[in-house]
Tab-separated table of C-alpha atoms in Angstrom:
chain	number	residue	atom	x	y	z
A	22	MET	CA	3.359	59.530	11.880
A	23	GLY	CA	2.369	58.632	8.298
A	24	ASP	CA	-0.997	57.443	7.132
A	25	THR	CA	0.119	53.785	7.271
A	26	ASP	CA	1.424	54.183	10.809
A	27	ALA	CA	-1.782	55.851	11.929
A	28	THR	CA	-3.829	53.051	10.415
A	29	ASP	CA	-1.668	50.380	12.092
A	30	ALA	CA	-2.053	52.206	15.382
A	31	ALA	CA	-5.810	52.181	14.933
A	32	TYR	CA	-5.760	48.404	14.422
A	33	VAL	CA	-3.733	48.018	17.620
A	34	VAL	CA	-6.143	50.181	19.602
A	35	GLY	CA	-9.182	48.488	18.122
A	36	SER	CA	-7.811	45.069	18.997
A	37	GLY	CA	-7.021	45.939	22.588
A	38	ILE	CA	-3.311	45.184	22.060
A	39	GLY	CA	-0.989	47.478	24.014
A	40	GLU	CA	1.817	49.386	22.283
A	41	ASP	CA	4.557	47.279	23.883
A	42	GLU	CA	2.850	44.122	22.792
A	43	ALA	CA	2.274	45.530	19.342
A	44	ALA	CA	5.974	46.311	19.053
A	45	ARG	CA	6.817	42.753	19.982
A	46	LEU	CA	4.370	41.359	17.454
A	47	GLU	CA	5.759	43.650	14.785
A	48	VAL	CA	9.159	42.030	15.315
A	49	GLN	CA	7.577	38.573	15.219
A	50	GLY	CA	5.380	39.268	12.233
A	51	GLY	CA	2.967	42.096	13.056
A	52	VAL	CA	-0.819	42.042	13.169
A	53	ASN	CA	-3.482	42.000	10.458
A	54	ALA	CA	-6.246	44.496	9.812
A	55	GLN	CA	-8.280	43.082	12.712
A	56	GLY	CA	-5.329	43.216	15.108
A	57	THR	CA	-4.766	39.432	15.027
A	58	PRO	CA	-1.105	38.419	15.417
A	59	MET	CA	0.342	37.203	12.125
A	60	VAL	CA	2.880	34.808	13.617
A	61	PHE	CA	0.774	31.707	13.078
A	62	ALA	CA	-0.373	32.808	9.631
A	63	GLU	CA	3.239	33.216	8.621
A	64	ARG	CA	4.057	29.792	9.995
A	65	MET	CA	1.181	28.351	7.945
A	66	GLY	CA	2.620	30.013	4.850
A	67	ARG	CA	6.024	28.462	5.524
A	68	MET	CA	4.344	25.120	6.146
A	69	MET	CA	2.579	25.195	2.769
A	70	ASN	CA	5.882	25.894	1.061
A	71	GLU	CA	7.687	23.152	2.950
A	72	ALA	CA	4.865	20.662	2.186
A	73	ALA	CA	5.061	21.533	-1.474
A	74	LEU	CA	8.813	20.990	-1.413
A	75	VAL	CA	8.358	17.501	0.019
A	76	LEU	CA	6.352	16.596	-3.106
A	77	MET	CA	9.077	17.972	-5.354
A	78	ILE	CA	11.851	16.324	-3.354
A	79	SER	CA	10.105	12.978	-3.821
A	80	VAL	CA	9.961	13.676	-7.562
A	81	GLY	CA	13.648	14.581	-7.563
A	82	HIS	CA	14.487	11.305	-5.888
A	83	ARG	CA	12.344	9.098	-8.094
A	84	THR	CA	13.558	10.726	-11.333
A	85	GLY	CA	17.225	10.598	-10.221
A	86	LEU	CA	17.607	14.341	-10.593
A	87	PHE	CA	19.425	14.770	-7.273
A	88	ASP	CA	21.865	12.019	-8.207
A	89	THR	CA	22.394	13.562	-11.603
A	90	MET	CA	23.008	17.065	-10.325
A	91	ALA	CA	25.367	15.857	-7.594
A	92	ALA	CA	27.698	14.549	-10.312
A	93	MET	CA	27.551	17.730	-12.465
A	94	PRO	CA	29.045	21.192	-12.324
A	95	PRO	CA	26.606	24.146	-12.539
A	96	ALA	CA	24.409	23.498	-15.571
A	97	THR	CA	21.378	24.758	-17.462
A	98	SER	CA	18.011	23.072	-17.241
A	99	ALA	CA	18.553	21.669	-20.760
A	100	GLU	CA	21.936	20.175	-19.784
A	101	ILE	CA	20.542	18.635	-16.621
A	102	ALA	CA	17.520	17.225	-18.453
A	103	ALA	CA	19.740	15.754	-21.135
A	104	ARG	CA	22.078	14.136	-18.617
A	105	ALA	CA	19.104	12.682	-16.691
A	106	GLY	CA	17.220	11.643	-19.833
A	107	LEU	CA	14.165	13.684	-18.844
A	108	ASN	CA	11.830	16.264	-20.373
A	109	GLU	CA	13.389	19.688	-20.174
A	110	ARG	CA	10.182	21.640	-19.468
A	111	TYR	CA	9.379	19.534	-16.441
A	112	VAL	CA	12.939	19.657	-15.202
A	113	ARG	CA	12.954	23.454	-15.580
A	114	GLU	CA	9.809	23.820	-13.470
A	115	TRP	CA	11.171	21.399	-10.869
A	116	LEU	CA	14.402	23.420	-10.725
A	117	ALA	CA	12.344	26.562	-10.100
A	118	ALA	CA	10.670	24.927	-7.086
A	119	MET	CA	14.029	23.676	-5.829
A	120	SER	CA	15.643	27.075	-6.283
A	121	THR	CA	12.937	29.098	-4.546
A	122	GLY	CA	12.955	26.462	-1.823
A	123	LYS	CA	16.704	26.992	-1.366
A	124	ILE	CA	17.386	23.306	-2.105
A	125	VAL	CA	19.261	24.056	-5.317
A	126	ASP	CA	21.436	27.128	-6.045
A	127	HIS	CA	20.526	29.238	-9.093
A	128	ASP	CA	22.869	31.660	-10.915
A	129	GLY	CA	20.491	34.034	-12.679
A	130	ALA	CA	23.228	35.643	-14.806
A	131	ALA	CA	24.572	32.371	-16.102
A	132	GLY	CA	21.222	30.611	-16.130
A	133	THR	CA	22.665	27.600	-14.297
A	134	PHE	CA	21.647	25.395	-11.402
A	135	SER	CA	23.774	23.446	-8.905
A	136	LEU	CA	23.192	21.116	-5.955
A	137	PRO	CA	25.362	22.116	-2.979
A	138	ALA	CA	27.482	19.245	-1.658
A	139	ASP	CA	26.055	19.565	1.865
A	140	HIS	CA	22.557	19.187	0.384
A	141	ALA	CA	23.539	16.262	-1.837
A	142	ALA	CA	24.803	14.489	1.304
A	143	TRP	CA	21.164	14.162	2.426
A	144	LEU	CA	19.346	13.890	-0.907
A	145	THR	CA	21.152	11.293	-3.007
A	146	ARG	CA	21.324	7.516	-3.115
A	147	ALA	CA	25.001	7.784	-2.231
A	148	ALA	CA	23.885	8.965	1.218
A	149	GLY	CA	22.576	5.502	2.015
A	150	PRO	CA	20.299	5.553	5.068
A	151	GLY	CA	20.872	9.340	5.294
A	152	ASN	CA	18.950	9.898	2.068
A	153	LEU	CA	16.015	11.967	3.297
A	154	ALA	CA	14.681	12.355	-0.256
A	155	ALA	CA	13.747	8.699	-0.170
A	156	GLN	CA	11.818	9.275	3.069
A	157	ALA	CA	9.818	12.048	1.348
A	158	GLN	CA	8.088	9.355	-0.653
A	159	LEU	CA	6.276	8.222	2.527
A	160	VAL	CA	4.433	11.552	2.754
A	161	VAL	CA	3.462	11.470	-0.917
A	162	MET	CA	2.203	7.920	-0.491
A	163	LEU	CA	-0.430	9.158	1.988
A	164	ALA	CA	-2.046	11.758	-0.245
A	165	PRO	CA	-4.145	9.399	-2.420
A	166	VAL	CA	-5.926	7.957	0.651
A	167	GLU	CA	-7.035	11.245	2.114
A	168	ASP	CA	-10.659	10.853	0.949
A	169	GLN	CA	-10.828	7.390	2.517
A	170	ILE	CA	-9.330	8.665	5.760
A	171	VAL	CA	-11.894	11.494	5.884
A	172	ASP	CA	-14.614	8.866	5.523
A	173	CYS	CA	-13.069	6.902	8.387
A	174	PHE	CA	-13.224	9.984	10.583
A	175	ARG	CA	-16.945	10.086	9.979
A	176	ASP	CA	-17.810	6.400	9.840
A	177	GLY	CA	-14.972	4.550	11.597
A	178	GLY	CA	-13.234	1.569	10.092
A	179	GLY	CA	-9.957	1.782	8.255
A	180	VAL	CA	-8.066	1.913	4.976
A	181	PRO	CA	-6.593	-1.464	3.921
A	182	TYR	CA	-2.996	-2.223	2.925
A	183	SER	CA	-4.133	-2.593	-0.671
A	184	ALA	CA	-4.689	1.180	-0.806
A	185	PHE	CA	-0.936	1.711	-0.514
A	186	PRO	CA	0.474	0.045	-3.683
A	187	ARG	CA	3.912	1.734	-3.443
A	188	LEU	CA	4.480	0.915	0.206
A	189	GLN	CA	6.438	-2.259	-0.457
A	190	ALA	CA	8.806	-0.560	-2.922
A	191	ILE	CA	9.357	2.435	-0.585
A	192	ALA	CA	10.003	0.145	2.366
A	193	VAL	CA	12.492	-1.873	0.404
A	194	GLU	CA	14.403	1.263	-0.470
A	195	THR	CA	14.316	3.045	2.907
A	196	THR	CA	14.673	0.187	5.374
A	197	GLY	CA	16.951	-1.714	3.001
A	198	ALA	CA	19.527	1.127	3.149
A	199	VAL	CA	19.321	1.110	6.952
A	200	HIS	CA	19.822	-2.641	7.179
A	201	ASP	CA	22.720	-2.512	4.751
A	202	ALA	CA	24.478	0.090	6.926
A	203	THR	CA	23.664	-1.095	10.457
A	204	LEU	CA	22.052	-4.528	10.805
A	205	ILE	CA	25.115	-6.777	11.022
A	206	ASP	CA	27.586	-4.424	12.687
A	207	VAL	CA	25.342	-2.282	14.932
A	208	THR	CA	21.917	-3.834	15.559
A	209	LEU	CA	22.696	-7.476	16.133
A	210	PRO	CA	25.601	-6.799	18.547
A	211	LEU	CA	23.100	-5.027	20.830
A	212	VAL	CA	22.114	-8.518	22.053
A	213	PRO	CA	24.872	-9.860	24.297
A	214	GLY	CA	26.558	-12.968	22.860
A	215	LEU	CA	24.265	-13.114	19.828
A	216	VAL	CA	26.888	-12.642	17.137
A	217	ASP	CA	28.888	-15.612	18.429
A	218	ARG	CA	25.791	-17.765	18.616
A	219	LEU	CA	24.831	-16.796	15.059
A	220	ALA	CA	28.342	-17.701	13.880
A	221	HIS	CA	28.055	-21.166	15.458
A	222	GLY	CA	24.590	-21.764	14.137
A	223	ILE	CA	21.059	-21.153	15.557
A	224	ASP	CA	17.496	-20.954	14.264
A	225	VAL	CA	16.247	-17.440	13.525
A	226	ALA	CA	12.906	-15.946	12.431
A	227	ASP	CA	11.926	-12.485	11.226
A	228	ILE	CA	8.188	-11.808	11.656
A	229	GLY	CA	6.670	-9.397	9.141
A	230	CYS	CA	9.761	-9.761	6.958
A	231	GLY	CA	8.400	-7.839	4.000
A	232	SER	CA	10.793	-8.218	1.079
A	233	GLY	CA	13.103	-10.321	3.277
A	234	HIS	CA	16.191	-8.159	2.929
A	235	ALA	CA	17.072	-8.334	6.612
A	236	VAL	CA	16.721	-12.131	6.573
A	237	ASN	CA	18.931	-12.463	3.511
A	238	LEU	CA	21.577	-10.152	4.930
A	239	MET	CA	21.761	-12.215	8.140
A	240	ALA	CA	21.763	-15.508	6.211
A	241	GLU	CA	24.622	-14.271	4.069
A	242	ALA	CA	26.635	-13.070	7.080
A	243	PHE	CA	26.033	-16.203	9.151
A	244	PRO	CA	25.949	-19.230	6.851
A	245	ARG	CA	25.816	-21.747	9.779
A	246	SER	CA	22.553	-20.369	11.097
A	247	ARG	CA	19.133	-21.031	9.609
A	248	PHE	CA	16.727	-18.189	8.869
A	249	THR	CA	12.970	-18.083	8.201
A	250	GLY	CA	10.979	-15.002	7.188
A	251	PHE	CA	7.233	-14.818	7.757
A	252	ASP	CA	4.897	-12.361	6.013
A	253	LEU	CA	1.430	-12.138	4.519
A	254	SER	CA	2.441	-10.242	1.385
A	255	ASP	CA	2.785	-12.393	-1.708
A	256	THR	CA	4.702	-9.565	-3.431
A	257	GLY	CA	7.095	-9.225	-0.516
A	258	LEU	CA	7.719	-12.952	-0.209
A	259	ALA	CA	8.351	-13.263	-3.953
A	260	ALA	CA	10.958	-10.504	-3.716
A	261	ALA	CA	12.514	-12.195	-0.699
A	262	VAL	CA	12.821	-15.564	-2.460
A	263	ALA	CA	14.197	-13.907	-5.586
A	264	GLU	CA	16.895	-12.104	-3.624
A	265	ALA	CA	17.827	-15.278	-1.757
A	266	ASP	CA	18.150	-17.098	-5.082
A	267	ARG	CA	20.322	-14.347	-6.519
A	268	LYS	CA	22.625	-14.583	-3.533
A	269	GLY	CA	22.690	-18.389	-3.682
A	270	LEU	CA	21.476	-18.692	-0.093
A	271	THR	CA	20.467	-22.170	1.083
A	272	ASN	CA	19.886	-21.174	4.729
A	273	ALA	CA	17.119	-18.586	4.084
A	274	HIS	CA	13.499	-19.622	3.721
A	275	PHE	CA	10.216	-17.771	3.581
A	276	GLU	CA	6.685	-18.680	4.527
A	277	LYS	CA	3.322	-16.992	4.194
A	278	ARG	CA	1.953	-16.618	7.709
A	279	ASP	CA	-0.213	-14.203	9.699
A	280	ALA	CA	1.857	-12.805	12.580
A	281	ALA	CA	-1.154	-13.151	14.889
A	282	ARG	CA	-1.348	-16.873	14.027
A	283	LEU	CA	2.268	-17.865	14.049
A	284	GLY	CA	1.506	-21.229	15.574
A	285	GLU	CA	5.062	-22.236	16.481
A	286	THR	CA	6.310	-23.665	19.770
A	287	ALA	CA	9.964	-23.542	20.889
A	288	ARG	CA	11.209	-23.526	17.284
A	289	PHE	CA	13.576	-20.521	17.248
A	290	ASP	CA	16.538	-19.282	19.283
A	291	PHE	CA	16.292	-15.683	18.073
A	292	ILE	CA	13.342	-13.776	16.605
A	293	THR	CA	13.259	-10.245	15.146
A	294	THR	CA	10.655	-7.708	14.079
A	295	PHE	CA	11.579	-4.453	12.381
A	296	ASP	CA	8.817	-1.825	12.673
A	297	ALA	CA	6.336	-4.635	12.232
A	298	VAL	CA	4.394	-4.786	15.501
A	299	HIS	CA	2.616	-1.414	15.756
A	300	ASP	CA	0.510	-1.817	12.592
A	301	GLN	CA	-0.593	-5.417	13.282
A	302	ALA	CA	-4.310	-5.964	13.664
A	303	ARG	CA	-3.625	-7.969	16.796
A	304	PRO	CA	-0.200	-7.053	18.069
A	305	ASP	CA	-1.024	-8.723	21.393
A	306	LEU	CA	-1.467	-12.088	19.690
A	307	ALA	CA	1.610	-11.572	17.555
A	308	LEU	CA	3.766	-10.899	20.619
A	309	ALA	CA	2.350	-13.860	22.466
A	310	GLY	CA	3.034	-16.053	19.438
A	311	ILE	CA	6.605	-14.816	19.283
A	312	ALA	CA	7.121	-15.625	22.990
A	313	GLN	CA	5.748	-19.120	22.431
A	314	ALA	CA	7.932	-19.668	19.340
A	315	LEU	CA	11.150	-19.021	21.307
A	316	ARG	CA	13.187	-21.830	22.783
A	317	PRO	CA	14.231	-21.604	26.436
A	318	GLY	CA	17.023	-19.008	26.627
A	319	GLY	CA	15.939	-17.483	23.323
A	320	THR	CA	15.838	-13.729	22.622
A	321	TYR	CA	13.363	-11.464	20.834
A	322	LEU	CA	14.640	-8.212	19.260
A	323	CYS	CA	11.777	-5.810	18.603
A	324	VAL	CA	12.866	-2.741	16.728
A	325	ASP	CA	10.078	-0.151	16.620
A	326	ILE	CA	9.316	3.551	16.591
A	327	ALA	CA	11.016	5.542	19.335
A	328	ALA	CA	8.398	7.511	21.281
A	329	SER	CA	6.691	7.818	24.619
A	330	SER	CA	3.222	6.349	25.091
A	331	LYS	CA	2.230	9.732	26.573
A	332	LEU	CA	1.398	12.499	24.128
A	333	SER	CA	2.579	15.126	26.618
A	334	GLU	CA	6.051	13.596	26.495
A	335	ASN	CA	6.097	13.684	22.701
A	336	LEU	CA	5.331	17.381	22.262
A	337	ASP	CA	9.010	18.115	21.526
A	338	HIS	CA	9.659	14.860	19.698
A	339	PRO	CA	11.814	15.805	16.644
A	340	MET	CA	9.614	13.663	14.378
A	341	GLY	CA	6.347	13.910	16.338
A	342	PRO	CA	4.037	15.390	13.683
A	343	PHE	CA	5.482	13.028	11.047
A	344	GLY	CA	5.021	9.992	13.321
A	345	TYR	CA	1.425	10.776	14.263
A	346	THR	CA	0.522	11.600	10.647
A	347	ILE	CA	1.989	8.388	9.308
A	348	SER	CA	0.179	6.553	12.085
A	349	CYS	CA	-3.210	8.127	11.413
A	350	MET	CA	-3.015	7.723	7.626
A	351	HIS	CA	-1.359	4.335	7.499
A	352	CYS	CA	-0.227	2.341	10.553
A	353	MET	CA	-3.347	2.820	12.701
A	354	THR	CA	-5.836	2.713	9.829
A	355	VAL	CA	-4.611	-0.515	8.239
A	356	SER	CA	-4.963	-2.223	11.638
A	357	LEU	CA	-8.513	-0.889	12.076
A	358	ALA	CA	-9.370	-1.908	8.476
A	359	ASP	CA	-8.718	-5.493	9.570
A	360	GLY	CA	-10.872	-5.141	12.688
A	361	GLY	CA	-7.746	-4.657	14.779
A	362	MET	CA	-6.650	-2.698	17.798
A	363	GLY	CA	-5.354	0.358	15.903
A	364	LEU	CA	-2.302	0.562	18.109
A	365	GLY	CA	-0.569	3.162	15.924
A	366	ALA	CA	3.044	3.990	15.167
A	367	MET	CA	3.508	6.103	18.306
A	368	TRP	CA	2.489	3.371	20.748
A	369	GLY	CA	5.590	4.229	22.704
A	370	GLU	CA	8.040	2.535	25.062
A	371	GLN	CA	5.664	2.254	28.044
A	372	LYS	CA	2.980	0.484	26.028
A	373	ALA	CA	5.547	-1.744	24.330
A	374	GLN	CA	7.001	-2.768	27.709
A	375	GLU	CA	3.509	-3.488	29.016
A	376	MET	CA	2.533	-5.623	26.004
A	377	LEU	CA	5.798	-7.533	25.968
A	378	SER	CA	5.285	-8.336	29.642
A	379	ASP	CA	1.709	-9.441	29.004
A	380	ALA	CA	2.976	-11.672	26.224
A	381	GLY	CA	5.148	-13.550	28.737
A	382	PHE	CA	8.537	-11.883	28.484
A	383	THR	CA	10.185	-11.524	31.885
A	384	SER	CA	13.277	-9.488	31.016
A	385	ILE	CA	12.806	-6.454	28.752
A	386	GLU	CA	15.504	-3.897	27.981
A	387	ALA	CA	14.915	-0.794	25.880
A	388	ALA	CA	18.157	0.034	24.095
A	389	HIS	CA	18.993	3.007	21.912
A	390	VAL	CA	21.605	3.531	19.220
A	391	GLU	CA	23.480	6.844	19.100
A	392	GLY	CA	22.383	8.889	16.127
A	393	ASP	CA	19.160	6.868	15.612
A	394	ILE	CA	16.231	9.044	16.739
A	395	ALA	CA	13.721	6.874	14.907
A	396	ASN	CA	13.854	3.557	16.764
A	397	THR	CA	13.907	1.871	20.127
A	398	TYR	CA	15.517	-1.586	20.332
A	399	PHE	CA	13.656	-3.849	22.717
A	400	ILE	CA	15.643	-6.905	23.831
A	401	ALA	CA	13.296	-9.390	25.471
A	402	THR	CA	13.671	-12.856	26.967
A	403	ARG	CA	11.473	-15.170	29.004
A	404	ASN	CA	12.173	-17.732	31.680
């Protein structure tokens, strides 16, 4: 036994860890000088690296570097920077992060970098809704509000929507790609008979419509139906009107309205919300208003985060940490900032079913789309 082995053995003895257990820990990562298993410390190290990569992936998306590299053969940092129209020194440092993170391949002898095709399939705008680099922006968006969130932990209250100036643009990009790919051909057909009714002409509302892209897509696909989008954001509504004008749509209209004060009675045949309930200040009032706004025989499609209302059932959720983090640092806190319920993104199917029932819906179906781990599609009607 060498000096190092003897020292390691002493740590094991001093820590009370048996030799068999020490051997297992050595395989998993060993122990430190105090005999503490290193497995979690190594996980934390990996976590720090992965978190740093998320920042750089967001930069790569926003600068178009992933798109540029996907269309290039292996190239030097200078060639990539020139093609992208960016500063070479920054591109070189970004490439170093991407290379050590095994996102980009680096040929040290040739001094070139390349983006593997199977990585580009998840990191470029050509990937559509599969572009995970666009989703990375959501994590970066949270960083500037950390100080305010820490204050909320101590004092209560919340962080208002105004603290998230890029949210609208990120939402347009991420949800817009999803709607483009699935809204007309996948989502709407989940409601039995709806497509035929839309083709013949009905009145439709989207509550919390944001930039109105979903409304405009439906209005374009079903010119005989009439569509109204409601939202509180002046910026979002302006973007919605501008898109409708560009498309020449005469059957899409937009109104500024608080979802909790919808104030409509039997006006619509079909109402939608897309991830717009869980961050409302008063989601209970919003759902009750939606139920009241439906005509007899009308249908409400509520698309929201797929999760259980029980934490113990979310422990293996593939996006659990992401969902609860987004909730704590955005969805929950913006509701609390407005004196609301603070429902949170991970309110879950059980709570959604309960609140829909309390709002007056008598038939509630929770549907799922194959390949979509992010959303549950609630189809609700009332007598």
